[in-house]
Amino acid sequence: MGFSGHLVFARSERPLLEAPLFGSNGLGLRDDVHEWQPRPGGWQTLQLEQGIWEDEHLSTLVEWTGAPACVADVSDSSIALVAGLDTNGRRWQAWLNLDHAAALLVAEPEDVDDVSVWMATPEFEEAIGHKRAELDAKVPVDAEGALMWASAAGVQTAAQQPRIEELLRTQETFVEELFDALLDELGFPEAVHSAPQPQEATA
């Protein structure tokens, strides 16, 4: 099994786990936490395997750190929805591994009794194609939002929007690696050591 959980990326002079968000509030967000290799400048990534991440948690984290932050909602290491927020309240989001995301998001016809049978039909493949095109059409806006967010974070990036769009359309076996590559490409300082390896959940 791959990793399912959340990747939280933010900047702080203190360990992110000291944020009140991760305290004893019943959310369970401190359970099964893996800290990725930190990046210079106080940028940190937490890999949370348990706990419920609500939308307002991101704004709570940005308020505590005083810096832009983002979170990736990961499913089985194959799909991630990344949501970012800056200190002015501007948000952006983007799907990673669009092919897998399209298969997840495609709507089932109301008259389908057996989903597994429908998934073996040409109609299912056609529906995925339409959903994939729909997601692809949003990539330019997603890439622009990501670049504006990185700029608000104070990083200097040489990346142009077409390169970010290309990355958002890339497929990786482990979506965690794609998330890390996106942060690199956006101009955040790279971790001193090698990129973190995905932490696979035990069966």
Coordinates of N, CA and C in Angstrom, one line a residue:
M1 N 0.8 -1.2 0.0 CA 0.0 0.0 0.0 C 0.9 1.2 0.0
G2 N 0.4 2.3 -0.7 CA 1.1 3.5 -0.7 C 0.7 4.4 0.5
F3 N 1.2 5.6 0.6 CA 0.9 6.5 1.7 C -0.4 7.2 1.4
S4 N -1.3 7.3 2.4 CA -2.5 8.1 2.4 C -2.5 9.0 3.6
G5 N -2.6 10.3 3.4 CA -2.6 11.2 4.5 C -2.3 12.6 4.0
H6 N -1.6 13.4 4.7 CA -1.4 14.8 4.3 C 0.1 15.2 4.4
L7 N 0.5 16.0 3.5 CA 1.9 16.6 3.5 C 1.7 18.1 3.8
V8 N 2.2 18.5 4.9 CA 2.1 19.9 5.3 C 3.4 20.7 5.1
F9 N 3.4 21.8 4.4 CA 4.6 22.5 4.1 C 4.4 23.9 4.5
A10 N 5.4 24.4 5.4 CA 5.3 25.7 6.0 C 6.6 26.2 6.5
R11 N 6.8 27.4 6.8 CA 8.0 28.0 7.3 C 7.9 28.5 8.7
S12 N 8.8 28.1 9.6 CA 8.8 28.6 11.0 C 10.2 28.4 11.5
E13 N 10.6 29.3 12.4 CA 11.9 29.2 13.1 C 11.8 28.1 14.2
R14 N 10.5 27.7 14.6 CA 10.3 26.6 15.5 C 9.8 25.4 14.8
P15 N 9.9 24.2 15.4 CA 9.4 23.0 14.8 C 7.9 23.2 14.5
L16 N 7.5 22.7 13.3 CA 6.0 22.9 13.0 C 5.1 22.2 14.0
L17 N 5.6 21.1 14.6 CA 4.8 20.3 15.5 C 4.5 21.1 16.8
E18 N 5.2 22.3 17.0 CA 4.9 23.1 18.1 C 3.7 24.0 17.9
A19 N 3.2 24.0 16.7 CA 2.0 24.8 16.4 C 0.8 24.3 17.1
P20 N 0.0 25.2 17.7 CA -1.1 24.8 18.5 C -2.1 23.8 17.7
L21 N -2.0 24.0 16.4 CA -2.8 23.1 15.5 C -2.6 21.6 15.8
F22 N -1.3 21.3 16.1 CA -0.9 19.9 16.3 C -1.0 19.5 17.8
G23 N -1.5 20.4 18.6 CA -1.6 20.1 20.0 C -2.7 19.1 20.4
S24 N -3.0 19.0 21.7 CA -4.0 18.1 22.2 C -5.4 18.6 22.0
N25 N -5.8 18.7 20.7 CA -7.1 19.2 20.3 C -8.1 18.1 19.8
G26 N -7.7 16.9 20.0 CA -8.5 15.8 19.6 C -8.5 15.4 18.1
L27 N -7.7 16.2 17.4 CA -7.6 15.9 15.9 C -6.7 14.7 15.6
G28 N -5.9 14.4 16.5 CA -5.0 13.3 16.2 C -3.9 13.6 15.2
L29 N -3.6 14.9 14.9 CA -2.7 15.3 13.9 C -1.2 15.0 14.3
R30 N -1.0 14.7 15.5 CA 0.4 14.4 15.9 C 0.7 12.9 15.8
D31 N -0.3 12.1 15.5 CA 0.0 10.7 15.4 C 0.6 10.3 14.1
D32 N 1.6 9.4 14.2 CA 2.3 8.9 13.0 C 2.8 10.0 12.1
V33 N 3.6 10.9 12.7 CA 4.2 12.0 11.9 C 5.6 11.7 11.5
H34 N 5.9 11.9 10.2 CA 7.2 11.8 9.7 C 7.7 13.1 9.2
E35 N 8.8 13.6 9.7 CA 9.4 14.9 9.3 C 10.3 14.7 8.1
W36 N 10.1 15.3 7.0 CA 11.0 15.3 5.9 C 12.2 16.1 6.2
Q37 N 13.3 15.9 5.4 CA 14.5 16.7 5.6 C 14.1 18.2 5.4
P38 N 14.4 19.1 6.4 CA 14.0 20.5 6.3 C 14.8 21.2 5.2
R39 N 14.2 22.2 4.7 CA 14.8 23.0 3.7 C 15.4 24.3 4.3
P40 N 16.5 24.9 3.8 CA 17.0 26.1 4.4 C 16.0 27.2 4.5
G41 N 16.1 28.1 5.5 CA 15.2 29.2 5.6 C 14.0 28.9 6.5
G42 N 14.0 27.7 7.2 CA 12.9 27.4 8.1 C 11.8 26.6 7.4
W43 N 11.9 26.3 6.2 CA 10.8 25.5 5.5 C 10.8 24.1 5.9
Q44 N 9.7 23.6 6.3 CA 9.6 22.2 6.8 C 8.4 21.5 6.2
T45 N 8.5 20.2 6.1 CA 7.4 19.4 5.6 C 7.1 18.3 6.6
L46 N 5.9 18.2 6.9 CA 5.4 17.1 7.8 C 4.5 16.1 7.0
Q47 N 4.8 14.9 7.2 CA 4.0 13.8 6.6 C 3.1 13.2 7.7
L48 N 1.8 13.5 7.6 CA 0.8 13.1 8.6 C 0.0 11.9 8.1
E49 N 0.1 10.8 8.8 CA -0.5 9.6 8.3 C -1.9 9.4 8.9
Q50 N -2.2 10.2 9.9 CA -3.6 10.1 10.6 C -4.1 11.5 10.9
G51 N -5.3 11.5 11.3 CA -5.9 12.8 11.7 C -6.7 13.4 10.5
I52 N -7.7 14.2 10.9 CA -8.5 14.8 9.9 C -8.0 16.3 9.7
W53 N -7.8 16.6 8.4 CA -7.3 17.9 8.0 C -8.5 18.7 7.5
E54 N -8.9 19.7 8.1 CA -10.0 20.5 7.7 C -9.5 21.8 6.9
D55 N -10.3 22.4 6.1 CA -9.9 23.5 5.3 C -9.3 24.6 6.1
E56 N -10.0 24.9 7.3 CA -9.6 26.0 8.1 C -8.2 25.8 8.8
H57 N -7.7 24.6 8.8 CA -6.4 24.3 9.4 C -5.3 25.0 8.7
L58 N -5.4 25.2 7.4 CA -4.4 25.9 6.6 C -4.3 27.3 7.0
S59 N -5.4 28.0 7.1 CA -5.4 29.4 7.6 C -4.9 29.5 9.0
T60 N -5.2 28.6 9.8 CA -4.7 28.6 11.2 C -3.2 28.5 11.2
L61 N -2.6 27.6 10.3 CA -1.2 27.4 10.2 C -0.5 28.7 9.7
V62 N -1.1 29.3 8.6 CA -0.5 30.5 8.1 C -0.5 31.6 9.1
E63 N -1.5 31.7 9.9 CA -1.6 32.7 10.9 C -0.5 32.5 12.0
W64 N -0.3 31.2 12.4 CA 0.7 30.9 13.4 C 2.1 31.2 12.9
T65 N 2.4 30.8 11.6 CA 3.8 30.9 11.1 C 4.0 32.3 10.5
G66 N 3.0 33.0 10.1 CA 3.2 34.3 9.5 C 3.8 34.2 8.1
A67 N 3.6 33.0 7.5 CA 4.1 32.8 6.1 C 3.2 31.9 5.3
P68 N 3.3 32.0 4.0 CA 2.4 31.1 3.2 C 2.7 29.6 3.5
A69 N 1.7 28.8 3.3 CA 1.8 27.4 3.6 C 1.0 26.6 2.6
C70 N 1.2 25.3 2.5 CA 0.3 24.5 1.6 C 0.2 23.1 2.2
V71 N -0.8 22.4 1.8 CA -1.0 21.0 2.2 C -1.4 20.2 1.0
A72 N -0.9 19.0 1.0 CA -1.3 18.0 -0.1 C -2.1 16.9 0.6
D73 N -3.3 16.7 0.1 CA -4.1 15.6 0.5 C -3.8 14.4 -0.4
V74 N -3.1 13.4 0.1 CA -2.6 12.3 -0.7 C -3.4 11.0 -0.5
S75 N -3.7 10.3 -1.6 CA -4.4 9.1 -1.6 C -3.5 8.0 -2.2
D76 N -3.1 7.0 -1.4 CA -2.4 5.8 -1.8 C -1.2 6.1 -2.7
S77 N -0.5 7.2 -2.4 CA 0.7 7.7 -3.1 C 0.5 7.9 -4.6
S78 N -0.8 7.9 -5.0 CA -1.0 8.0 -6.5 C -1.7 9.3 -6.9
I79 N -2.4 10.0 -6.0 CA -3.1 11.2 -6.3 C -2.9 12.2 -5.1
A80 N -2.8 13.5 -5.5 CA -2.7 14.5 -4.4 C -3.5 15.7 -4.9
L81 N -4.2 16.3 -4.0 CA -4.8 17.7 -4.2 C -4.0 18.6 -3.3
V82 N -3.3 19.5 -3.9 CA -2.5 20.5 -3.2 C -3.3 21.8 -3.1
A83 N -3.3 22.3 -1.9 CA -4.0 23.6 -1.6 C -3.0 24.5 -0.9
G84 N -2.8 25.7 -1.4 CA -1.9 26.7 -0.8 C -2.6 28.0 -0.4
L85 N -2.1 28.7 0.5 CA -2.6 29.9 1.1 C -1.5 30.9 1.4
D86 N -1.6 32.1 1.0 CA -0.6 33.1 1.5 C -1.2 34.0 2.6
T87 N -0.4 34.9 3.1 CA -0.8 35.7 4.2 C -1.8 36.7 3.9
N88 N -2.1 36.9 2.6 CA -3.2 37.9 2.2 C -4.5 37.1 2.0
G89 N -4.5 35.8 2.3 CA -5.8 35.1 2.1 C -6.0 34.6 0.7
R90 N -5.0 34.7 -0.2 CA -5.2 34.2 -1.6 C -4.8 32.7 -1.6
R91 N -5.7 32.0 -2.3 CA -5.6 30.5 -2.3 C -5.4 30.0 -3.7
W92 N -4.8 28.9 -3.8 CA -4.7 28.2 -5.1 C -4.7 26.7 -4.8
Q93 N -5.1 25.9 -5.8 CA -5.0 24.4 -5.6 C -4.7 23.8 -6.9
A94 N -4.2 22.6 -6.9 CA -3.9 21.8 -8.1 C -3.8 20.4 -7.8
W95 N -4.3 19.6 -8.8 CA -4.2 18.1 -8.7 C -2.8 17.7 -9.2
L96 N -2.3 16.7 -8.6 CA -1.1 16.0 -9.0 C -1.4 14.6 -9.5
N97 N -0.8 14.2 -10.6 CA -1.1 12.9 -11.2 C -2.5 12.9 -11.8
L98 N -2.7 13.7 -12.8 CA -4.0 14.0 -13.4 C -4.7 12.8 -13.9
D99 N -4.0 11.8 -14.4 CA -4.7 10.6 -14.9 C -5.4 9.9 -13.8
H100 N -4.7 9.7 -12.7 CA -5.3 9.0 -11.6 C -6.5 9.9 -11.0
A101 N -6.2 11.2 -10.9 CA -7.3 12.1 -10.4 C -8.5 12.0 -11.2
A102 N -8.4 12.0 -12.5 CA -9.5 11.9 -13.4 C -10.4 10.7 -13.1
A103 N -9.7 9.5 -13.0 CA -10.4 8.3 -12.7 C -11.1 8.3 -11.4
L104 N -10.5 9.0 -10.4 CA -11.2 9.2 -9.1 C -12.4 10.1 -9.1
L105 N -12.3 11.1 -9.9 CA -13.3 12.2 -9.9 C -14.5 12.0 -10.9
V106 N -14.3 11.0 -11.8 CA -15.3 10.8 -12.8 C -16.6 10.4 -12.1
A107 N -17.7 11.0 -12.6 CA -19.0 10.8 -11.9 C -19.6 9.5 -12.4
E108 N -20.2 8.7 -11.6 CA -20.9 7.5 -11.9 C -22.3 7.8 -12.4
P109 N -22.7 7.1 -13.5 CA -24.1 7.3 -14.0 C -25.1 6.8 -12.9
E110 N -26.2 7.5 -12.8 CA -27.2 7.1 -11.8 C -27.8 5.7 -12.0
D111 N -27.8 5.2 -13.2 CA -28.4 3.9 -13.5 C -27.4 2.8 -13.3
V112 N -26.2 3.0 -12.8 CA -25.2 2.0 -12.6 C -25.4 1.2 -11.3
D113 N -25.6 -0.1 -11.4 CA -25.8 -0.9 -10.2 C -24.5 -1.5 -9.8
D114 N -23.6 -1.9 -10.7 CA -22.3 -2.5 -10.3 C -21.2 -1.6 -10.9
V115 N -20.5 -0.9 -10.0 CA -19.5 0.0 -10.5 C -18.3 -0.7 -11.2
S116 N -18.0 -1.9 -10.7 CA -16.9 -2.6 -11.3 C -17.2 -3.0 -12.8
V117 N -18.4 -3.3 -13.0 CA -18.8 -3.6 -14.4 C -18.7 -2.4 -15.3
W118 N -19.2 -1.2 -14.8 CA -19.1 0.0 -15.5 C -17.7 0.4 -15.8
M119 N -16.8 0.2 -14.9 CA -15.4 0.6 -15.0 C -14.7 -0.2 -16.1
A120 N -15.3 -1.3 -16.6 CA -14.8 -2.1 -17.7 C -15.3 -1.8 -19.0
T121 N -16.1 -0.7 -19.1 CA -16.8 -0.3 -20.3 C -16.1 0.8 -21.1
P122 N -16.3 0.9 -22.4 CA -15.7 2.1 -23.1 C -16.3 3.4 -22.6
E123 N -17.5 3.4 -22.1 CA -18.1 4.6 -21.6 C -17.4 5.2 -20.4
F124 N -16.8 4.2 -19.6 CA -16.0 4.7 -18.5 C -14.8 5.3 -18.9
E125 N -14.1 4.7 -19.9 CA -12.9 5.3 -20.4 C -13.1 6.7 -21.1
E126 N -14.3 6.8 -21.7 CA -14.6 8.1 -22.4 C -14.9 9.1 -21.3
A127 N -15.5 8.7 -20.2 CA -15.8 9.6 -19.1 C -14.5 10.1 -18.5
I128 N -13.5 9.2 -18.3 CA -12.2 9.6 -17.8 C -11.6 10.6 -18.7
G129 N -11.7 10.4 -20.0 CA -11.0 11.3 -21.0 C -11.6 12.7 -20.8
H130 N -12.9 12.8 -20.7 CA -13.6 14.1 -20.5 C -13.1 14.8 -19.2
K131 N -13.0 14.0 -18.2 CA -12.6 14.5 -16.9 C -11.2 15.0 -16.9
R132 N -10.3 14.2 -17.6 CA -8.9 14.5 -17.7 C -8.7 15.8 -18.5
A133 N -9.5 16.0 -19.6 CA -9.5 17.2 -20.3 C -9.9 18.4 -19.5
E134 N -10.9 18.2 -18.7 CA -11.4 19.2 -17.8 C -10.4 19.7 -16.8
L135 N -9.7 18.7 -16.2 CA -8.6 19.0 -15.2 C -7.4 19.7 -15.9
D136 N -7.1 19.2 -17.2 CA -6.0 19.8 -17.9 C -6.3 21.2 -18.2
A137 N -7.5 21.6 -18.5 CA -7.8 23.0 -18.9 C -7.6 23.9 -17.7
K138 N -7.6 23.4 -16.5 CA -7.4 24.2 -15.3 C -5.9 24.4 -14.9
V139 N -5.1 23.6 -15.6 CA -3.6 23.7 -15.2 C -3.0 25.0 -15.4
P140 N -3.2 25.8 -16.4 CA -2.6 27.1 -16.5 C -3.0 28.0 -15.3
V141 N -4.2 28.0 -14.9 CA -4.6 28.8 -13.7 C -4.0 28.3 -12.5
D142 N -3.9 27.0 -12.3 CA -3.3 26.4 -11.2 C -1.8 26.7 -11.1
A143 N -1.1 26.7 -12.2 CA 0.3 27.0 -12.3 C 0.5 28.5 -11.9
E144 N -0.3 29.4 -12.4 CA -0.2 30.8 -12.1 C -0.4 31.0 -10.6
G145 N -1.4 30.4 -10.1 CA -1.6 30.5 -8.6 C -0.4 30.0 -7.8
A146 N 0.1 28.9 -8.2 CA 1.3 28.4 -7.5 C 2.5 29.3 -7.5
L147 N 2.7 29.9 -8.7 CA 3.8 30.9 -8.8 C 3.6 32.1 -8.0
M148 N 2.4 32.6 -8.0 CA 2.1 33.8 -7.2 C 2.2 33.5 -5.7
W149 N 1.9 32.3 -5.3 CA 2.0 31.9 -3.9 C 3.5 31.8 -3.5
A150 N 4.3 31.2 -4.4 CA 5.7 31.1 -4.1 C 6.4 32.5 -4.0
S151 N 5.9 33.4 -4.9 CA 6.4 34.8 -4.9 C 6.1 35.5 -3.6
A152 N 4.8 35.2 -3.1 CA 4.4 35.8 -1.8 C 5.2 35.2 -0.6
A153 N 5.7 34.0 -0.9 CA 6.6 33.3 0.2 C 8.0 33.9 0.2
G154 N 8.3 34.7 -0.8 CA 9.6 35.4 -0.8 C 10.7 34.6 -1.5
V155 N 10.3 33.5 -2.2 CA 11.4 32.8 -2.9 C 11.6 33.3 -4.3
Q156 N 12.8 33.2 -4.8 CA 13.1 33.6 -6.1 C 13.2 32.4 -7.0
T157 N 12.3 32.4 -8.0 CA 12.3 31.2 -8.9 C 12.6 31.6 -10.3
A158 N 13.3 30.8 -11.0 CA 13.6 31.0 -12.4 C 12.6 30.3 -13.3
A159 N 11.7 29.6 -12.7 CA 10.8 28.8 -13.4 C 9.8 29.7 -14.1
Q160 N 9.5 29.4 -15.3 CA 8.4 30.0 -16.1 C 7.1 29.2 -15.9
Q161 N 6.0 29.9 -16.2 CA 4.7 29.2 -16.0 C 4.6 27.9 -16.9
P162 N 5.1 27.9 -18.1 CA 5.0 26.6 -18.9 C 5.7 25.5 -18.2
R163 N 6.8 25.7 -17.5 CA 7.5 24.7 -16.8 C 6.7 24.1 -15.6
I164 N 6.0 25.0 -14.9 CA 5.1 24.6 -13.8 C 3.9 23.8 -14.4
E165 N 3.4 24.3 -15.5 CA 2.3 23.5 -16.1 C 2.7 22.1 -16.5
E166 N 3.9 22.0 -17.1 CA 4.5 20.7 -17.5 C 4.6 19.8 -16.3
L167 N 5.0 20.3 -15.2 CA 5.2 19.5 -14.0 C 3.8 19.1 -13.4
L168 N 2.8 20.0 -13.5 CA 1.5 19.6 -13.0 C 0.8 18.5 -13.9
R169 N 1.4 18.4 -15.1 CA 0.8 17.4 -16.0 C 1.7 16.1 -16.0
T170 N 2.7 16.1 -15.2 CA 3.6 14.9 -15.1 C 3.0 13.8 -14.3
Q171 N 3.3 12.6 -14.6 CA 2.9 11.4 -13.8 C 4.1 10.8 -13.1
E172 N 4.0 10.5 -11.8 CA 5.0 9.9 -11.1 C 4.4 8.7 -10.3
T173 N 5.2 7.7 -10.1 CA 4.7 6.5 -9.4 C 4.3 6.9 -8.0
F174 N 5.2 7.7 -7.3 CA 4.9 8.2 -6.0 C 4.6 9.7 -6.1
V175 N 3.4 10.1 -5.8 CA 3.0 11.5 -5.9 C 3.7 12.4 -4.9
E176 N 4.2 11.8 -3.8 CA 5.0 12.5 -2.9 C 6.3 13.1 -3.6
E177 N 6.9 12.4 -4.5 CA 8.0 12.8 -5.2 C 7.7 14.0 -6.1
L178 N 6.5 14.0 -6.7 CA 6.0 15.0 -7.5 C 5.8 16.3 -6.7
F179 N 5.2 16.1 -5.5 CA 5.0 17.3 -4.6 C 6.4 17.9 -4.3
D180 N 7.3 17.1 -4.0 CA 8.7 17.6 -3.6 C 9.3 18.4 -4.8
A181 N 9.1 17.8 -6.0 CA 9.7 18.4 -7.2 C 9.0 19.7 -7.5
L182 N 7.7 19.8 -7.2 CA 7.0 21.1 -7.5 C 7.5 22.2 -6.6
L183 N 7.8 21.8 -5.3 CA 8.4 22.8 -4.4 C 9.8 23.3 -4.9
D184 N 10.6 22.3 -5.4 CA 11.9 22.6 -5.9 C 11.7 23.6 -7.1
E185 N 10.8 23.3 -8.0 CA 10.7 24.0 -9.2 C 10.1 25.4 -8.9
L186 N 9.3 25.6 -7.9 CA 8.8 26.9 -7.5 C 9.8 27.8 -6.9
G187 N 11.0 27.2 -6.6 CA 12.1 28.1 -6.1 C 12.4 27.9 -4.6
F188 N 11.7 27.1 -3.9 CA 12.0 26.9 -2.5 C 13.4 26.2 -2.4
P189 N 14.2 26.6 -1.4 CA 15.5 26.1 -1.3 C 15.5 24.5 -1.1
E190 N 16.3 23.8 -1.8 CA 16.3 22.4 -1.7 C 16.9 21.9 -0.4
A191 N 16.4 20.8 0.1 CA 16.9 20.2 1.3 C 18.4 19.9 1.1
V192 N 19.1 19.9 2.2 CA 20.6 19.7 2.1 C 20.9 18.3 1.7
H193 N 20.1 17.4 2.2 CA 20.4 16.0 1.8 C 19.5 15.6 0.7
S194 N 19.5 14.3 0.4 CA 18.7 13.8 -0.7 C 17.2 13.9 -0.5
A195 N 16.5 13.9 -1.5 CA 15.0 14.1 -1.4 C 14.4 12.9 -0.6
P196 N 13.4 13.2 0.2 CA 12.9 12.2 1.1 C 12.2 11.1 0.3
Q197 N 12.3 9.9 0.8 CA 11.6 8.8 0.1 C 10.2 8.6 0.7
P198 N 9.2 8.3 -0.1 CA 7.9 8.1 0.4 C 7.8 7.1 1.5
Q199 N 7.1 7.4 2.6 CA 7.0 6.4 3.7 C 5.7 5.6 3.4
E200 N 5.9 4.3 3.1 CA 4.8 3.5 2.8 C 4.1 3.1 4.0
A201 N 2.8 3.1 3.9 CA 2.0 2.7 5.1 C 2.0 1.1 5.1
T202 N 1.9 0.6 6.3 CA 1.9 -0.8 6.4 C 0.5 -1.4 6.2
A203 N 0.5 -2.6 5.7 CA -0.8 -3.2 5.4 C -1.6 -3.5 6.7

